[in-house]
Each structure stands twice: as C-alpha cells, then as structure tokens.
mmCIF file of C-alpha atoms in Angstrom:
data_model
loop_
_atom_site.group_PDB
_atom_site.id
_atom_site.type_symbol
_atom_site.label_atom_id
_atom_site.label_comp_id
_atom_site.label_asym_id
_atom_site.label_seq_id
_atom_site.Cartn_x
_atom_site.Cartn_y
_atom_site.Cartn_z
ATOM 1 C CA MET A 56 126.592 182.698 17.982
ATOM 2 C CA THR A 57 128.792 185.816 17.589
ATOM 3 C CA ALA A 58 126.944 188.996 18.218
ATOM 4 C CA SER A 59 127.265 189.704 14.306
ATOM 5 C CA GLN A 60 126.420 186.427 13.360
ATOM 6 C CA SER A 61 122.903 187.488 12.420
ATOM 7 C CA PRO A 62 120.811 184.386 12.326
ATOM 8 C CA ILE A 63 117.883 186.601 9.692
ATOM 9 C CA THR A 64 118.579 186.491 6.261
ATOM 10 C CA SER A 65 118.317 190.418 5.807
ATOM 11 C CA PRO A 66 115.859 192.170 2.188
ATOM 12 C CA LEU A 67 119.345 194.857 2.400
ATOM 13 C CA ASN A 68 122.878 194.012 1.178
ATOM 14 C CA ASP A 69 125.615 194.893 3.717
ATOM 15 C CA SER A 70 126.350 198.157 3.400
ATOM 16 C CA ASP A 71 122.710 199.263 3.246
ATOM 17 C CA LYS A 72 122.097 196.862 5.503
ATOM 18 C CA ASP A 73 124.957 199.058 7.687
ATOM 19 C CA ILE A 74 124.382 202.424 6.913
ATOM 20 C CA THR A 75 120.157 201.997 7.701
ATOM 21 C CA GLY A 76 120.570 199.245 11.032
ATOM 22 C CA LYS A 77 122.913 202.250 12.063
ATOM 23 C CA ALA A 78 120.716 204.998 11.612
ATOM 24 C CA LEU A 79 117.486 202.779 12.971
ATOM 25 C CA GLN A 80 120.615 201.780 17.066
ATOM 26 C CA GLY A 81 120.456 205.424 17.291
ATOM 27 C CA THR A 82 117.198 206.380 16.472
ATOM 28 C CA LEU A 83 116.453 203.585 19.371
ATOM 29 C CA VAL A 84 118.687 204.627 21.791
ATOM 30 C CA ASP A 85 117.326 208.847 21.380
ATOM 31 C CA LEU A 86 113.908 207.102 21.795
ATOM 32 C CA ILE A 87 114.625 204.674 24.892
ATOM 33 C CA ASP A 88 116.311 207.625 26.432
ATOM 34 C CA LEU A 89 113.085 210.628 25.789
ATOM 35 C CA HIS A 90 111.047 207.453 27.321
ATOM 36 C CA LEU A 91 113.021 207.911 30.428
ATOM 37 C CA VAL A 92 113.802 211.640 30.265
ATOM 38 C CA ALA A 93 109.623 212.379 30.022
ATOM 39 C CA LYS A 94 109.229 209.743 32.600
ATOM 40 C CA GLN A 95 111.721 210.965 35.500
ATOM 41 C CA ALA A 96 109.720 214.884 34.839
ATOM 42 C CA HIS A 97 106.280 212.916 35.449
ATOM 43 C CA TRP A 98 107.740 211.446 39.305
ATOM 44 C CA ASN A 99 109.650 216.181 39.132
ATOM 45 C CA VAL A 100 107.026 218.092 37.939
ATOM 46 C CA VAL A 101 105.307 220.253 40.189
ATOM 47 C CA GLY A 102 103.341 223.307 40.482
ATOM 48 C CA ARG A 103 100.084 225.462 39.200
ATOM 49 C CA PHE A 104 99.520 223.526 35.702
ATOM 50 C CA PHE A 105 100.823 219.838 37.565
ATOM 51 C CA ARG A 106 98.317 217.001 36.516
ATOM 52 C CA ASP A 107 98.498 218.608 33.205
ATOM 53 C CA VAL A 108 101.377 218.062 32.423
ATOM 54 C CA HIS A 109 101.992 214.609 34.103
ATOM 55 C CA LEU A 110 99.178 213.748 32.214
ATOM 56 C CA GLN A 111 100.926 215.077 28.670
ATOM 57 C CA LEU A 112 104.382 213.712 29.950
ATOM 58 C CA ASP A 113 102.142 209.915 30.618
ATOM 59 C CA GLU A 114 101.443 210.223 26.878
ATOM 60 C CA LEU A 115 104.765 211.826 25.973
ATOM 61 C CA VAL A 116 106.444 208.324 27.155
ATOM 62 C CA THR A 117 103.645 205.594 25.233
ATOM 63 C CA ALA A 118 104.056 207.442 22.490
ATOM 64 C CA ALA A 119 108.239 206.934 23.003
ATOM 65 C CA ARG A 120 107.900 202.881 23.631
ATOM 66 C CA GLY A 121 105.576 202.541 21.201
ATOM 67 C CA PHE A 122 108.166 204.596 18.707
ATOM 68 C CA ALA A 123 111.027 203.138 20.157
ATOM 69 C CA ASP A 124 109.358 199.058 19.824
ATOM 70 C CA ASP A 125 108.703 200.211 15.920
ATOM 71 C CA VAL A 126 112.492 201.242 15.474
ATOM 72 C CA ALA A 127 113.476 197.561 17.830
ATOM 73 C CA GLU A 128 111.662 195.346 15.993
ATOM 74 C CA ARG A 129 112.097 196.832 11.800
ATOM 75 C CA ALA A 130 115.615 196.465 13.104
ATOM 76 C CA ALA A 131 115.306 193.026 13.782
ATOM 77 C CA ALA A 132 113.110 192.106 10.488
ATOM 78 C CA LEU A 133 116.877 193.922 8.945
ATOM 79 C CA GLY A 134 119.207 191.085 10.639
ATOM 80 C CA VAL A 135 120.198 193.861 13.025
ATOM 81 C CA SER A 136 119.934 193.486 16.036
ATOM 82 C CA ALA A 137 119.150 196.063 18.736
ATOM 83 C CA ASP A 138 120.737 197.001 21.338
ATOM 84 C CA GLY A 139 118.451 199.395 24.089
ATOM 85 C CA ARG A 140 120.203 198.170 27.493
ATOM 86 C CA ALA A 141 121.301 200.862 29.594
ATOM 87 C CA SER A 142 124.427 200.977 29.352
ATOM 88 C CA THR A 143 124.177 201.584 25.728
ATOM 89 C CA VAL A 144 121.238 204.246 25.895
ATOM 90 C CA SER A 145 123.515 206.218 29.376
ATOM 91 C CA LYS A 146 126.770 206.776 26.685
ATOM 92 C CA ASN A 147 124.666 206.874 23.280
ATOM 93 C CA SER A 148 122.522 209.349 23.580
ATOM 94 C CA GLY A 149 122.544 212.508 22.563
ATOM 95 C CA LEU A 150 119.742 213.645 24.299
ATOM 96 C CA PRO A 151 120.138 216.898 26.792
ATOM 97 C CA ALA A 152 119.671 215.230 30.409
ATOM 98 C CA LEU A 153 117.562 216.557 33.294
ATOM 99 C CA GLU A 154 118.447 217.003 36.327
ATOM 100 C CA GLN A 155 117.489 215.141 39.439
ATOM 101 C CA GLY A 156 114.782 216.285 41.252
ATOM 102 C CA TRP A 157 111.959 218.500 41.916
ATOM 103 C CA HIS A 158 111.432 221.053 38.492
ATOM 104 C CA THR A 159 108.008 223.819 38.538
ATOM 105 C CA ASP A 160 106.322 222.811 35.278
ATOM 106 C CA ARG A 161 107.300 225.136 32.817
ATOM 107 C CA GLU A 162 110.592 224.386 33.947
ATOM 108 C CA ILE A 163 109.803 220.860 32.883
ATOM 109 C CA VAL A 164 108.293 221.642 29.691
ATOM 110 C CA ALA A 165 111.049 224.418 28.602
ATOM 111 C CA ALA A 166 113.341 221.428 28.699
ATOM 112 C CA ILE A 167 110.510 218.445 26.990
ATOM 113 C CA VAL A 168 111.264 221.401 24.753
ATOM 114 C CA GLU A 169 114.215 221.336 24.220
ATOM 115 C CA ALA A 170 114.634 217.381 23.789
ATOM 116 C CA LEU A 171 112.490 216.644 21.538
ATOM 117 C CA GLY A 172 113.794 219.810 19.076
ATOM 118 C CA THR A 173 116.935 217.713 19.986
ATOM 119 C CA LEU A 174 115.161 214.289 18.311
ATOM 120 C CA ILE A 175 113.536 215.512 15.439
ATOM 121 C CA GLY A 176 117.100 217.251 14.341
ATOM 122 C CA ARG A 177 118.937 213.924 14.702
ATOM 123 C CA VAL A 178 115.660 211.570 13.350
ATOM 124 C CA ARG A 179 115.230 214.245 10.083
ATOM 125 C CA ALA A 180 119.849 213.277 9.513
ATOM 126 C CA ARG A 181 119.219 209.877 9.546
ATOM 127 C CA ILE A 182 115.966 210.215 6.868
ATOM 128 C CA ASP A 183 117.996 211.651 4.910
ATOM 129 C CA GLU A 184 120.614 209.270 5.645
ATOM 130 C CA THR A 185 118.952 206.551 4.520
ATOM 131 C CA ASP A 186 117.020 207.753 1.478
ATOM 132 C CA LYS A 187 119.628 205.356 -1.001
ATOM 133 C CA THR A 188 119.548 202.230 1.727
ATOM 134 C CA ASP A 189 116.529 201.163 2.855
ATOM 135 C CA LEU A 190 113.241 203.398 1.737
ATOM 136 C CA VAL A 191 110.608 200.995 4.104
ATOM 137 C CA SER A 192 113.169 202.000 7.475
ATOM 138 C CA GLN A 193 113.112 205.665 5.687
ATOM 139 C CA ASP A 194 109.362 205.731 5.915
ATOM 140 C CA LEU A 195 109.109 204.375 9.594
ATOM 141 C CA LEU A 196 111.336 207.724 10.835
ATOM 142 C CA ILE A 197 109.613 209.902 8.313
ATOM 143 C CA SER A 198 106.265 209.076 10.366
ATOM 144 C CA ILE A 199 108.153 209.140 13.660
ATOM 145 C CA ALA A 200 109.556 212.326 12.630
ATOM 146 C CA GLN A 201 105.746 213.794 12.233
ATOM 147 C CA GLU A 202 104.202 212.620 15.816
ATOM 148 C CA LEU A 203 107.270 214.149 17.186
ATOM 149 C CA GLU A 204 106.868 217.110 15.524
ATOM 150 C CA LYS A 205 103.469 217.479 16.574
ATOM 151 C CA SER A 206 103.899 217.558 19.715
ATOM 152 C CA HIS A 207 107.081 218.987 20.087
ATOM 153 C CA TRP A 208 104.424 221.970 18.631
ATOM 154 C CA MET A 209 102.321 221.397 21.276
ATOM 155 C CA TRP A 210 104.724 220.792 24.529
ATOM 156 C CA GLN A 211 105.938 224.805 22.244
ATOM 157 C CA ALA A 212 102.493 225.853 22.770
ATOM 158 C CA GLN A 213 102.143 225.709 26.770
ATOM 159 C CA LEU A 214 105.471 227.503 26.629
ATOM 160 C CA THR A 215 103.815 231.100 25.013
ATOM 161 C CA GLU A 216 102.945 233.631 26.840
ATOM 162 C CA SER A 217 99.467 235.451 27.026
#
C-alpha cells in the first residue's frame, strides 16, 4: 500500500478531505510541539514559584497530548494518515522554540504564554479553513481552542505584577 492509499474510506469528498486533513495535520504537529516545549520547560524551570509552575506544566503536557490524540484519531477517521514523527514536528511546527538550559519560573510562564498565543492563532485559522469542509472537525478544533484559550488566560494571569 502506498502512502497516498487509505484503507479507510472518508465521508468527505477529496477536496474537503484534503483541506480538512491539512488543518488537522498542522494542528497535530503544533500540539505535539506544545507537549514537548512544556515538558522541556517542566524539566528546566527554577525559581521561587518552581513547584506551582512545574505542576501546571504537567497539566499542560497532559492536555496537549490528549488533544493531539483526538486530532490524530479524527484524521484517521477521515482516511488521513496522521504524521507525528519527530522530523515532521521539527520541520512543520509554528510554535516558538524554548532555548535549552535553565529558565526562571517567570521566563517559563512568558514562554508558555507566547507558545499558547501562537497556537491559538493557528488553530483559529484552521477553524475558519474547515468551516465549509467538515463541521465535525471544525467542532473538535473549536473545543480545543476553547481549552487552549482558558489555559492561556491562566498562564497570562501569572505575569501580572501585584
């Protein structure tokens, strides 16, 4: 079987499947990268609020992994092969990189706020792209955006000076 052949039939026509598949694949790559960025931050955060940020990063990792699985399984249900390989994520993610090394809790919070903001913008664009191609996938993207936006708010709140 070649990479373009699918053993899964799609409820979508070829054009809608292509557009929706690309939106899902892009979201998958970004969510996998968010998981990796958050895990890297989790291992390298230091500072007064280390424990709180460390635990909050665990929550973000779990959420990102769950969303990625939902997106990949939606793609598979449409007959689109999901690609979550490290090389694909490295080449195609649109999230900002987290530099190697130790980072203060405030630096990590700012980096996560930036990553979430970027991801939310990218997911919202994909919500628009799937408006005419697949409302079921669009609904999934909307629910993910809702949770990412809630998380973004909670991370941003930590940057406020008291």
